[in-house]
mmCIF file of C-alpha atoms and ligand atoms in Angstrom:
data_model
loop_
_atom_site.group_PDB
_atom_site.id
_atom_site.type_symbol
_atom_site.label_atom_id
_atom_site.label_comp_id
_atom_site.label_asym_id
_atom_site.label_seq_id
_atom_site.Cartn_x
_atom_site.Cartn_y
_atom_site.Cartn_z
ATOM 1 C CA UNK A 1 81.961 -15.216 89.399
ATOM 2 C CA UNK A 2 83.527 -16.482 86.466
ATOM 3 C CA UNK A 3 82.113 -19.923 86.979
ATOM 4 C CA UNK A 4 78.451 -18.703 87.502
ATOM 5 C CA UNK A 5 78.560 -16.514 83.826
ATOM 6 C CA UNK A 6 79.282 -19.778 82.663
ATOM 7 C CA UNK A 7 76.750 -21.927 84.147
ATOM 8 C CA UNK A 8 74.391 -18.843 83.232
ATOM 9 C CA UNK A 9 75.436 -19.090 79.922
ATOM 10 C CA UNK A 10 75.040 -23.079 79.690
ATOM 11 C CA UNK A 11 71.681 -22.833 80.916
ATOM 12 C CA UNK A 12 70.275 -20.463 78.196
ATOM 13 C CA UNK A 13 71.970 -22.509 75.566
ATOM 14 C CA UNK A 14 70.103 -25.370 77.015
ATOM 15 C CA UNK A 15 66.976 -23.678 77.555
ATOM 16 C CA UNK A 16 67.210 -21.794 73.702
ATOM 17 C CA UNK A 17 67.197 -25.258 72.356
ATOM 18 C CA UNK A 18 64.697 -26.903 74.352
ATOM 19 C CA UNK A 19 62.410 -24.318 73.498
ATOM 20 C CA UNK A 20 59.914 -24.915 71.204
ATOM 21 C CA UNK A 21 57.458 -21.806 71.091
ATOM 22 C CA UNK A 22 57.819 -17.988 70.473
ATOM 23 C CA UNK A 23 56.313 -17.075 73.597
ATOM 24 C CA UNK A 24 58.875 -19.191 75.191
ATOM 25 C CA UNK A 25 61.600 -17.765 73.547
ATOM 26 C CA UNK A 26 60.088 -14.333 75.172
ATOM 27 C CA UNK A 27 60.636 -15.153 78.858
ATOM 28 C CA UNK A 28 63.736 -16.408 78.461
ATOM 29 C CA UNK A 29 65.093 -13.376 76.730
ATOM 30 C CA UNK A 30 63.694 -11.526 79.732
ATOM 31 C CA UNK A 31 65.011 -13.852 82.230
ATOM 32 C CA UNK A 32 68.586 -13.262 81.032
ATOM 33 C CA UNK A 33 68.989 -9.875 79.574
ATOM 34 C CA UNK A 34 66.270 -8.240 80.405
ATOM 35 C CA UNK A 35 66.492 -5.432 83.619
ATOM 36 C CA UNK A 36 66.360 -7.577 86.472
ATOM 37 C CA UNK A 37 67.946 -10.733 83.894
ATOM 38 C CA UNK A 38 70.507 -12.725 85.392
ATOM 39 C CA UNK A 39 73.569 -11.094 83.287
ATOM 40 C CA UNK A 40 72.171 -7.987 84.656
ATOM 41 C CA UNK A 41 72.343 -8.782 87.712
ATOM 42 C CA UNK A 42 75.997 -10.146 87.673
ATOM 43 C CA UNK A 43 77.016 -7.071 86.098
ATOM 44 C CA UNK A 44 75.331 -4.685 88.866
ATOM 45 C CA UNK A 45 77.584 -6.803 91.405
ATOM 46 C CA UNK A 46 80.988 -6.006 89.752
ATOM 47 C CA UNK A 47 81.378 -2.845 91.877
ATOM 48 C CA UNK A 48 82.347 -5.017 94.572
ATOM 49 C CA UNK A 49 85.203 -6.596 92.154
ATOM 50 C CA UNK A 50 88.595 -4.889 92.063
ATOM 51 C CA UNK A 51 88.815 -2.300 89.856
ATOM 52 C CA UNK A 52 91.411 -4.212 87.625
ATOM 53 C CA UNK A 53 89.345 -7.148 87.201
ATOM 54 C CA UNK A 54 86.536 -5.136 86.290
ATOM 55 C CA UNK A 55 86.882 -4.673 82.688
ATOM 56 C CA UNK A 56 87.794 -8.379 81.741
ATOM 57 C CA UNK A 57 85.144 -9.272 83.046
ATOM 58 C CA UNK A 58 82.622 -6.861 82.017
ATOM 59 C CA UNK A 59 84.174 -7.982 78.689
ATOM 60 C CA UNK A 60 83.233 -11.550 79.473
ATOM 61 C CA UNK A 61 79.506 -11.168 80.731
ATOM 62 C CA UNK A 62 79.294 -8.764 77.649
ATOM 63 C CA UNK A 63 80.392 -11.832 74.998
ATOM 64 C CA UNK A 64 78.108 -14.077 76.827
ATOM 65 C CA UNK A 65 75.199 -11.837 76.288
ATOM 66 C CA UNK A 66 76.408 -12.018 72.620
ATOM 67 C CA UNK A 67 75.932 -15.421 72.367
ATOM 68 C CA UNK A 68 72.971 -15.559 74.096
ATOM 69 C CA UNK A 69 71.461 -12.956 71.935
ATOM 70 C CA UNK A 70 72.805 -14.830 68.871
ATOM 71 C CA UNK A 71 71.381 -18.315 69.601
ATOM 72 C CA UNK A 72 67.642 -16.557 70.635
ATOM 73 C CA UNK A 73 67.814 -14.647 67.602
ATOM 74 C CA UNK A 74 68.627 -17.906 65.307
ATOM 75 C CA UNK A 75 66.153 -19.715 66.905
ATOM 76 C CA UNK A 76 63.321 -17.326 67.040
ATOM 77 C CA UNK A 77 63.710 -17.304 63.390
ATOM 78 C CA UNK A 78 63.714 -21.081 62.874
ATOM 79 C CA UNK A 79 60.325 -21.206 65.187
ATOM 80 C CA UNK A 80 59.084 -17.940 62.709
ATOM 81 C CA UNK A 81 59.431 -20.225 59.657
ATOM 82 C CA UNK A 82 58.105 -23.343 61.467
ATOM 83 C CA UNK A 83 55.048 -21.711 62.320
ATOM 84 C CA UNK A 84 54.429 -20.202 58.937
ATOM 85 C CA UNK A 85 55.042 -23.578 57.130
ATOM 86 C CA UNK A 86 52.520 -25.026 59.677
ATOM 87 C CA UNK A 87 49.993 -22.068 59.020
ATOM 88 C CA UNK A 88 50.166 -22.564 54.989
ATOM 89 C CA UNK A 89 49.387 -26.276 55.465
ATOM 90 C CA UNK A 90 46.460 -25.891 57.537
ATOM 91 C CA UNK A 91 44.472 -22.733 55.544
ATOM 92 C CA UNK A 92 44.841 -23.656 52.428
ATOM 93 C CA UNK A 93 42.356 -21.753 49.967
ATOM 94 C CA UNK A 94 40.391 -24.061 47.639
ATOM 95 C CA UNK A 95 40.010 -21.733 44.786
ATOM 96 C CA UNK A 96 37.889 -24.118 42.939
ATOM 97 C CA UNK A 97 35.270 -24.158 45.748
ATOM 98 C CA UNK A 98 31.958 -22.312 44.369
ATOM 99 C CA UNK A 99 31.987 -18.559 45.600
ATOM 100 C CA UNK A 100 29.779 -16.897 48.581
ATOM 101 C CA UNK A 101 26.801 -15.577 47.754
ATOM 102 C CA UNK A 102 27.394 -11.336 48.648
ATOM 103 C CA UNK A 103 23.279 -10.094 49.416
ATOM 104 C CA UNK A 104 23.181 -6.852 48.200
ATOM 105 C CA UNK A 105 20.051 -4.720 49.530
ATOM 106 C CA UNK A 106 17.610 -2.611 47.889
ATOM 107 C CA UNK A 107 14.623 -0.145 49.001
ATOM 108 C CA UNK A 108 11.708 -1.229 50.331
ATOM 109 C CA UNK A 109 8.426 -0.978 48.335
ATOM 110 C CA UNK A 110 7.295 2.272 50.201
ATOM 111 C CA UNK A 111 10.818 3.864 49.820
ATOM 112 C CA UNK A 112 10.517 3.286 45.987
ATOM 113 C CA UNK A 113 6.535 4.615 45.636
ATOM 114 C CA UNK A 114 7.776 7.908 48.281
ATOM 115 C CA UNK A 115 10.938 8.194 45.856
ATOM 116 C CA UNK A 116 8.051 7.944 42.714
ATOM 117 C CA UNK A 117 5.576 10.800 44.434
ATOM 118 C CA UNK A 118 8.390 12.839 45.088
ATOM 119 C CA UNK A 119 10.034 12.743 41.735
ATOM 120 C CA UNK A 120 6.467 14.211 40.369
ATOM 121 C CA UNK A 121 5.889 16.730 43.101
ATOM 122 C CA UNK A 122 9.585 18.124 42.870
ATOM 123 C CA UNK A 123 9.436 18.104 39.026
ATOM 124 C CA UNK A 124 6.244 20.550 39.464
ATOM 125 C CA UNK A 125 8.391 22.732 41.154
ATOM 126 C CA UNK A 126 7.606 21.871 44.612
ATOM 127 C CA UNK A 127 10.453 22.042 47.790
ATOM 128 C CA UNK A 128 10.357 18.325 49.685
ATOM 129 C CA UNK A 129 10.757 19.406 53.495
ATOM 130 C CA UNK A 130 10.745 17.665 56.992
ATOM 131 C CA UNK A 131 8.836 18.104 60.413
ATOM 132 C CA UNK A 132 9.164 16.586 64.016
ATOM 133 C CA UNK A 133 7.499 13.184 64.391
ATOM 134 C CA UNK A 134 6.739 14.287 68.025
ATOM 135 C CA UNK A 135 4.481 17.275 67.641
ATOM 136 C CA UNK A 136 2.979 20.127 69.597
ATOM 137 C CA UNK A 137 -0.544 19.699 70.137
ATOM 138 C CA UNK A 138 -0.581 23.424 68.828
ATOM 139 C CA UNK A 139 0.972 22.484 65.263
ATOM 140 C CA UNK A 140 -1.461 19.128 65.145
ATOM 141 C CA UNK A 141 -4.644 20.496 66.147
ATOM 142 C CA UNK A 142 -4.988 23.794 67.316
ATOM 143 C CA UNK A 143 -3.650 25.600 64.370
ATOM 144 C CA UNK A 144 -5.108 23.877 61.630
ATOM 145 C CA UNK A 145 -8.791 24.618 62.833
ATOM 146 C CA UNK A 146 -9.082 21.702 65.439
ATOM 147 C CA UNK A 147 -10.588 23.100 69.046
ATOM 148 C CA UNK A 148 -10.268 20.916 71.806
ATOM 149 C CA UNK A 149 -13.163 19.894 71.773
ATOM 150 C CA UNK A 150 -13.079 17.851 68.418
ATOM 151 C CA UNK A 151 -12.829 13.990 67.910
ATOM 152 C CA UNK A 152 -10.010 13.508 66.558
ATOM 153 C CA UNK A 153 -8.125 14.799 69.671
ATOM 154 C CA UNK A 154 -9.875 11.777 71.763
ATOM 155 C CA UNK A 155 -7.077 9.851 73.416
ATOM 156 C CA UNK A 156 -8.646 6.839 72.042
ATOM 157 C CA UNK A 157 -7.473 7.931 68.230
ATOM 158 C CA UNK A 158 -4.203 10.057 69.871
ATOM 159 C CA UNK A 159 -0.867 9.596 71.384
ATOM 160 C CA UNK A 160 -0.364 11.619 73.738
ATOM 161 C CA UNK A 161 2.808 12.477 75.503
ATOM 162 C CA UNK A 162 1.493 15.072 77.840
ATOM 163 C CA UNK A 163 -0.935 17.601 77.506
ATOM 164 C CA UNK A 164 0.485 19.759 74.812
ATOM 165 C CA UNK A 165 2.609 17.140 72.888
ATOM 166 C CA UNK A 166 1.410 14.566 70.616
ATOM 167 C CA UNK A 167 2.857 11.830 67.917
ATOM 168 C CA UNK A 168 1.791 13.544 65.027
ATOM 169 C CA UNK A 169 -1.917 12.376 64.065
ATOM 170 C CA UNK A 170 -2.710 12.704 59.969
ATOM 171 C CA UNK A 171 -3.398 16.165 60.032
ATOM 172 C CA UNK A 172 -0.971 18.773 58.252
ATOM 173 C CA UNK A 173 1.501 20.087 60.842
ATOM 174 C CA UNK A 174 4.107 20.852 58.883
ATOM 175 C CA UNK A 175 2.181 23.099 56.401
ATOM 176 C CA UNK A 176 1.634 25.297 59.329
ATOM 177 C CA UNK A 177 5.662 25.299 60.605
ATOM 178 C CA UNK A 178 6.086 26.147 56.835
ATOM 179 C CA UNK A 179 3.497 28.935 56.697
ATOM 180 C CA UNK A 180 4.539 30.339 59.888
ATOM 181 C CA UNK A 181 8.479 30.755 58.752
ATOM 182 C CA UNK A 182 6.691 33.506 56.360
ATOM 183 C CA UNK A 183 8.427 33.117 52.866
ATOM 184 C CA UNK A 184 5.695 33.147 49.872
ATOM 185 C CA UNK A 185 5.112 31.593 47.681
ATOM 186 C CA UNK A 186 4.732 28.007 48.966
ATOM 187 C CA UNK A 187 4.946 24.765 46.985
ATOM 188 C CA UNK A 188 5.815 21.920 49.441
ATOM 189 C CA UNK A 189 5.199 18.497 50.294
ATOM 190 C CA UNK A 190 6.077 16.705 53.577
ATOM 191 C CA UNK A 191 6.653 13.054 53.713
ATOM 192 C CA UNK A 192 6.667 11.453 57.234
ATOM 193 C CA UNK A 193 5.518 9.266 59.753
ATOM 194 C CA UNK A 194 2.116 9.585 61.714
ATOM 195 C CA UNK A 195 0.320 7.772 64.054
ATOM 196 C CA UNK A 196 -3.008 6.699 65.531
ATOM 197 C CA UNK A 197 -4.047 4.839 68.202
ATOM 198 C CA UNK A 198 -5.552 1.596 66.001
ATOM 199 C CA UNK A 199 -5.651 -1.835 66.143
ATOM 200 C CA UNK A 200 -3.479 -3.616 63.610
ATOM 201 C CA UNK A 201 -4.932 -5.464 60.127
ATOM 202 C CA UNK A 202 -4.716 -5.791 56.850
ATOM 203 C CA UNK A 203 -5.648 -2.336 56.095
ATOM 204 C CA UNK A 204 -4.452 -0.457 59.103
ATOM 205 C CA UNK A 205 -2.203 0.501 61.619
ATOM 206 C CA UNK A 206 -0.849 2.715 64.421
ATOM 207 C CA UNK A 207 1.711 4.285 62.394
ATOM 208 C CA UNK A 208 2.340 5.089 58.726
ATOM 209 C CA UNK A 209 3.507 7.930 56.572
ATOM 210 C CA UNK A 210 1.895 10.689 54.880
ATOM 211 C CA UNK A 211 2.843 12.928 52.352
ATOM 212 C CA UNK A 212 1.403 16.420 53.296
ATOM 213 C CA UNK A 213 1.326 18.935 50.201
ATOM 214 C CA UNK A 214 0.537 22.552 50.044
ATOM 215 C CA UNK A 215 0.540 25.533 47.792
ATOM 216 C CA UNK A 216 0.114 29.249 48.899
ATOM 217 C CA UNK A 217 0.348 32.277 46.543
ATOM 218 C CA UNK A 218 -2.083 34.717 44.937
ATOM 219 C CA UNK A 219 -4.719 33.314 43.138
ATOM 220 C CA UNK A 220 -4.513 30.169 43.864
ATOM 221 C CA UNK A 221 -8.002 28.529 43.290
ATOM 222 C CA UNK A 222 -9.421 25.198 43.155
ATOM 223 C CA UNK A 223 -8.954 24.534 39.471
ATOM 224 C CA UNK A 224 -5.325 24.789 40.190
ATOM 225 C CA UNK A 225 -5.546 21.786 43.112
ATOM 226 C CA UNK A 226 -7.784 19.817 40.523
ATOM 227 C CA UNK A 227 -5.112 20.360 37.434
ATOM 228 C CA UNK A 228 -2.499 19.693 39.721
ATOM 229 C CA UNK A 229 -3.659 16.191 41.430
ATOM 230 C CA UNK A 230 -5.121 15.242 38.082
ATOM 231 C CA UNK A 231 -1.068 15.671 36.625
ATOM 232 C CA UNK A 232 -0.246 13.769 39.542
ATOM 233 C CA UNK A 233 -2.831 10.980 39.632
ATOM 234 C CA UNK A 234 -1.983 10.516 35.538
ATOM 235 C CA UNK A 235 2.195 10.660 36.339
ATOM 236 C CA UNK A 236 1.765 8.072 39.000
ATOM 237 C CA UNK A 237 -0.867 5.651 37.581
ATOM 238 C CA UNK A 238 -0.352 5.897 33.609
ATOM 239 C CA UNK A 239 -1.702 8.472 31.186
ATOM 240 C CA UNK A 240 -5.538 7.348 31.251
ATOM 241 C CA UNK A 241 -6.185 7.892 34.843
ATOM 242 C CA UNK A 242 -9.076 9.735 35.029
ATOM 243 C CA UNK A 243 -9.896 11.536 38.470
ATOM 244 C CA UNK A 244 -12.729 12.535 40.284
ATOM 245 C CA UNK A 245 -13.032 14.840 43.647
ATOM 246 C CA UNK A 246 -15.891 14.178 45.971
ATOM 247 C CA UNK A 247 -17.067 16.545 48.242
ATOM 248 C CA UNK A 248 -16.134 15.732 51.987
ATOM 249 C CA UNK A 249 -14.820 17.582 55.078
ATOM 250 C CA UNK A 250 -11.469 18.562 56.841
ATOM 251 C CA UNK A 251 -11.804 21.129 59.255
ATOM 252 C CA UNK A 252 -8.425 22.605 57.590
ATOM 253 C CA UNK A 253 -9.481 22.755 54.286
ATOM 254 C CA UNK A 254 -12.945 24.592 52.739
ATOM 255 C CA UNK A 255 -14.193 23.093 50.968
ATOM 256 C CA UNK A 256 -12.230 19.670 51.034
ATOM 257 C CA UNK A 257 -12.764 16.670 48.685
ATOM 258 C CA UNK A 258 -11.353 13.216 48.509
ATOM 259 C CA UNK A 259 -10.046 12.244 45.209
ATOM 260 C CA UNK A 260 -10.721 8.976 43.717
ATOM 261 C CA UNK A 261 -8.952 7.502 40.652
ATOM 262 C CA UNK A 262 -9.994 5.225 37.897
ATOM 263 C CA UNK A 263 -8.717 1.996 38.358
ATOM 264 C CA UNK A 264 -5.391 1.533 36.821
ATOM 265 C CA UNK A 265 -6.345 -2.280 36.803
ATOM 266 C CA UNK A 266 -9.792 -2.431 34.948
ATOM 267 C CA UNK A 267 -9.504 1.222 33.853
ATOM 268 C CA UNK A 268 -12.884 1.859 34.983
ATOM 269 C CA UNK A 269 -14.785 -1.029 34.279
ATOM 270 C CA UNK A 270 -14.716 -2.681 37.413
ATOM 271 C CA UNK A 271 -12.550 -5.275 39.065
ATOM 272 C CA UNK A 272 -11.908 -7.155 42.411
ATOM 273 C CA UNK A 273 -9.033 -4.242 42.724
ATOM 274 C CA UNK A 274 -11.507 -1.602 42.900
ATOM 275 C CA UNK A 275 -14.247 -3.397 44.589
ATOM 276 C CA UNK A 276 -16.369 -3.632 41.416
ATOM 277 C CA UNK A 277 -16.789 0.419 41.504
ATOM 278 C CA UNK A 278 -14.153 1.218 38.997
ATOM 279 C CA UNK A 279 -12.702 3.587 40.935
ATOM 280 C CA UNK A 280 -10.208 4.223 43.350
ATOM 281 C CA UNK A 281 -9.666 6.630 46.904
ATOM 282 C CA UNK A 282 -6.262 8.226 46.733
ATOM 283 C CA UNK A 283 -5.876 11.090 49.266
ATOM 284 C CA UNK A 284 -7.493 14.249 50.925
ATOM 285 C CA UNK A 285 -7.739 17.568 49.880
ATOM 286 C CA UNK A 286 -9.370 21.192 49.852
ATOM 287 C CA UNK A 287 -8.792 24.670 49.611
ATOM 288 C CA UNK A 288 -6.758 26.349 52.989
ATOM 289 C CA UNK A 289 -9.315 27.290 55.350
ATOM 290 C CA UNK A 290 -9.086 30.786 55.637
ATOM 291 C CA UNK A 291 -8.761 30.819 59.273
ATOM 292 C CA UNK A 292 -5.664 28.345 59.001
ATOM 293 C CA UNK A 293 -4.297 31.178 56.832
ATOM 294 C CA UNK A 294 -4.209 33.595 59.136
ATOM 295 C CA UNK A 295 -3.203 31.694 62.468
ATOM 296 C CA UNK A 296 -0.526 31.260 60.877
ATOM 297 C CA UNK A 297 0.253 34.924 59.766
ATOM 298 C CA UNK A 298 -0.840 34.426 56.134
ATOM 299 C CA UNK A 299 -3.387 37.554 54.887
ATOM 300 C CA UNK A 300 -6.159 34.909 53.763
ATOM 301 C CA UNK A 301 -7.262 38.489 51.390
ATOM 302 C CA UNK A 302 -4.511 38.917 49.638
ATOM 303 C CA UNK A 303 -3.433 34.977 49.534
ATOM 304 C CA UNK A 304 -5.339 31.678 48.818
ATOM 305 C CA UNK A 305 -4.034 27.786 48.755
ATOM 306 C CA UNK A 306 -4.542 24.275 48.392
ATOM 307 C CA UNK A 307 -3.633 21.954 50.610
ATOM 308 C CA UNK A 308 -3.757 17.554 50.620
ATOM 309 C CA UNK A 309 -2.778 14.532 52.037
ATOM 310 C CA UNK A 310 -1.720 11.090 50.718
ATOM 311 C CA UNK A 311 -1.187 8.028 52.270
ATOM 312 C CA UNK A 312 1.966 6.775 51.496
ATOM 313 C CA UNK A 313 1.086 2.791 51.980
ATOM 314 C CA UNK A 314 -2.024 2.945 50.240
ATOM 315 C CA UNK A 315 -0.142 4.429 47.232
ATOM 316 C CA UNK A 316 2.379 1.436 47.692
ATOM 317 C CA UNK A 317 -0.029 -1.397 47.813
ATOM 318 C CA UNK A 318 -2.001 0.096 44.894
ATOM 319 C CA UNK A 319 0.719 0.129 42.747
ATOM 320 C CA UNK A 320 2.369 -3.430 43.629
ATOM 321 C CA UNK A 321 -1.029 -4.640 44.457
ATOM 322 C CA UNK A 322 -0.454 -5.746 47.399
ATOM 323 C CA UNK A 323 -3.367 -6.872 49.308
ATOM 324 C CA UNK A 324 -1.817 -6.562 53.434
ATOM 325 C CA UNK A 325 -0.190 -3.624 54.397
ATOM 326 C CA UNK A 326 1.327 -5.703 57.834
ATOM 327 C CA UNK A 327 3.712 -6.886 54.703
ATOM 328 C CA UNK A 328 4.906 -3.455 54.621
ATOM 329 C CA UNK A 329 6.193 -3.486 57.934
ATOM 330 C CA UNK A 330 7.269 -7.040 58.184
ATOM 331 C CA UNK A 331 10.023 -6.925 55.878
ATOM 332 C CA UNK A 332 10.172 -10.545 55.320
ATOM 333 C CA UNK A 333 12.396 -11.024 52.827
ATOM 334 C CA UNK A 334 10.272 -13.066 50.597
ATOM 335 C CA UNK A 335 8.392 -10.355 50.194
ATOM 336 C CA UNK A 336 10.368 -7.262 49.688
ATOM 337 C CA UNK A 337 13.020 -9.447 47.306
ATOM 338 C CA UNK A 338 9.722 -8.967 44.693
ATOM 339 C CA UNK A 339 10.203 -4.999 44.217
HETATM 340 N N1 LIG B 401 -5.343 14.131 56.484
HETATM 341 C C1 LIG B 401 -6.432 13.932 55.558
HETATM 342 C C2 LIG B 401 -6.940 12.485 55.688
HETATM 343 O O1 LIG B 401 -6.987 11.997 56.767
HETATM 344 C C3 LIG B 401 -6.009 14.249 54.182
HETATM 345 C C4 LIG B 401 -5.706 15.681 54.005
HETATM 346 C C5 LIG B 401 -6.658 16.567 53.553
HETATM 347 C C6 LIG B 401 -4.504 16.207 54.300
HETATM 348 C C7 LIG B 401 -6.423 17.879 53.383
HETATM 349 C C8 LIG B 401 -4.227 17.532 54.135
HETATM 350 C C9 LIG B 401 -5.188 18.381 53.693
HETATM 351 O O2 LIG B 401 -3.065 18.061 54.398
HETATM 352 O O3 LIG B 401 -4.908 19.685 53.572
HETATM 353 O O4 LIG B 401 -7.292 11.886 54.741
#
């Protein structure tokens, strides 16, 4: 027995200093001391040694785990500082070398002109809220005055997901959730996405954002909608934009208008911006048709509102006159670095 803890104990020596990696270091600890280690071992077979012998030699296989543990821990500390040295050669940090670029993002032209209509319509007073993207046909068509029967509804301008569930088309369907929740006045707008079934170019595609708007209270009338898209036409454009409301038709609004601004380029006179006309189409709008009222529980008698739409994109490439809306959605970097 004797003779073995010493060959066990000349063999880790000679092991410990042959090894030359931490890892190494590792198996050998295990190999020796660890549960089913050789040391262990020797002491589990003691009980067959006479009792007086036993505790001499436990005492010996006990010193030779000592040493053992001794020359692994010296050496795993040598190896330590070895591979640290080794490591500080090899990354060394040039701190003369010129430093990384860091990219730091910022919003996209649409983001900024939304962010510009909504500062203006929340500074009137107005509440900014939210509506599904994936709409009921009921909220789409049916309740803002559109029977089945009308064009619009024709699956070659609509996405349909069944029967009664569209992608929202550019109608108003969250005026009518926020009519039907029943708390007067109103003074919203709606910024979202809506889509058409459309072919892509320069000037359109099957999905892009509106900003609905409405107002319901008593006595609302239409020189209220003309002051108040004037204010916002002259907020958004400059202080000389002059606006004009052409008569046109919405089946949720009566009577409806679209509302053309002077151009903020020419101021009137007449450019390639506005097509020589002087003027420029910024958005949809009428009076509530009284029947939209009162589908959706509002007493069209005793209450009156206003109601419009504006294209988010168009309001973007106007004002960065930008002459493709595909570079809206491309977001080359080029492009959107310019904004
Ligand atoms: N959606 C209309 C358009 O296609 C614009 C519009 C008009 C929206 C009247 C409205 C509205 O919400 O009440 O141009």
């Amino acid at each position: 027995m004797e003779s073995r803890l010493k060959q066990i104990r000349e063999e880790a020596m000679k092991q410990i200093e042959a090894s030359d990696a931490l890892d190494k270091l590792n198996d050998i600890r295990v190999n020796y001391l660890g549960k089913k280690g050789e040391l262990t071992s020797l002491l589990k077979s003691m009980k067959d040694m006479a009792a007086e012998e036993r505790p001499k030699f436990g005492q010996m296989v006990n010193d030779v785990k000592q040493v053992i543990e001794a020359k692994l821990d010296e050496t795993k500390a040598k190896l330590s500082a070895k591979v640290r040295e080794e490591q500080l050669k090899t990354e060394v940090i040039d701190v003369t070398l010129p430093a990384k670029k860091n990219w730091v993002g910022h919003r996209h032209p649409s983001t900024i002109a939304l962010e510009e209509v909504e500062r203006i319509f929340v500074g009137m007073g107005y509440e900014v809220v939210e509506g599904p993207e994936v709409e009921l046909d009921y909220y789409n068509f049916e309740a803002l005055n559109i029977p089945a029967n009308h064009p619009a509804k024709d699956e070659q301008d609509t996405f349909y997901i069944n029967q009664d569930i569209v992608l929202r088309t550019q109608t108003s369907p969250v005026q009518v959730r926020t009519m039907e929740k029943g708390k007067l006045p109103i003074r919203m707008i709606a910024p979202g996405r809506v889509f058409r079934s459309d072919e892509v170019d320069a000037t359109h595609s099957p999905s892009f954002h509106q900003i609905e708007g409405l107002v319901v209270d008593k006595n609302i009338t239409f020189a209220d909608l003309k002051g108040t898209l004037a204010e916002f036409a002259k907020e958004l454009f400059g202080p000389e934009t002059k606006v004009k409301f052409r008569p046109h038709h919405f089946p949720f609004t009566e009577p409806s208008a679209e509302v053309d601004v002077t151009c903020f380029k020419c101021g009137g006179k007449g450019c390639r911006m506005c097509k020589g006309s002087g003027w420029i189409e910024i958005l949809g709008c009428g009076m509530v048709h009284p029947k939209v009222l009162k589908m959706s529980g509002i007493d069209p008698e005793e209450y009156s509102g206003f109601a419009f739409g504006v294209g988010l994109e168009r309001i973007a490439l106007l004002k960065y006159e930008i002459d493709d809306m595909r570079l809206l959605y491309e977001n080359d970097i080029r492009f959107l670095k310019q904004f």
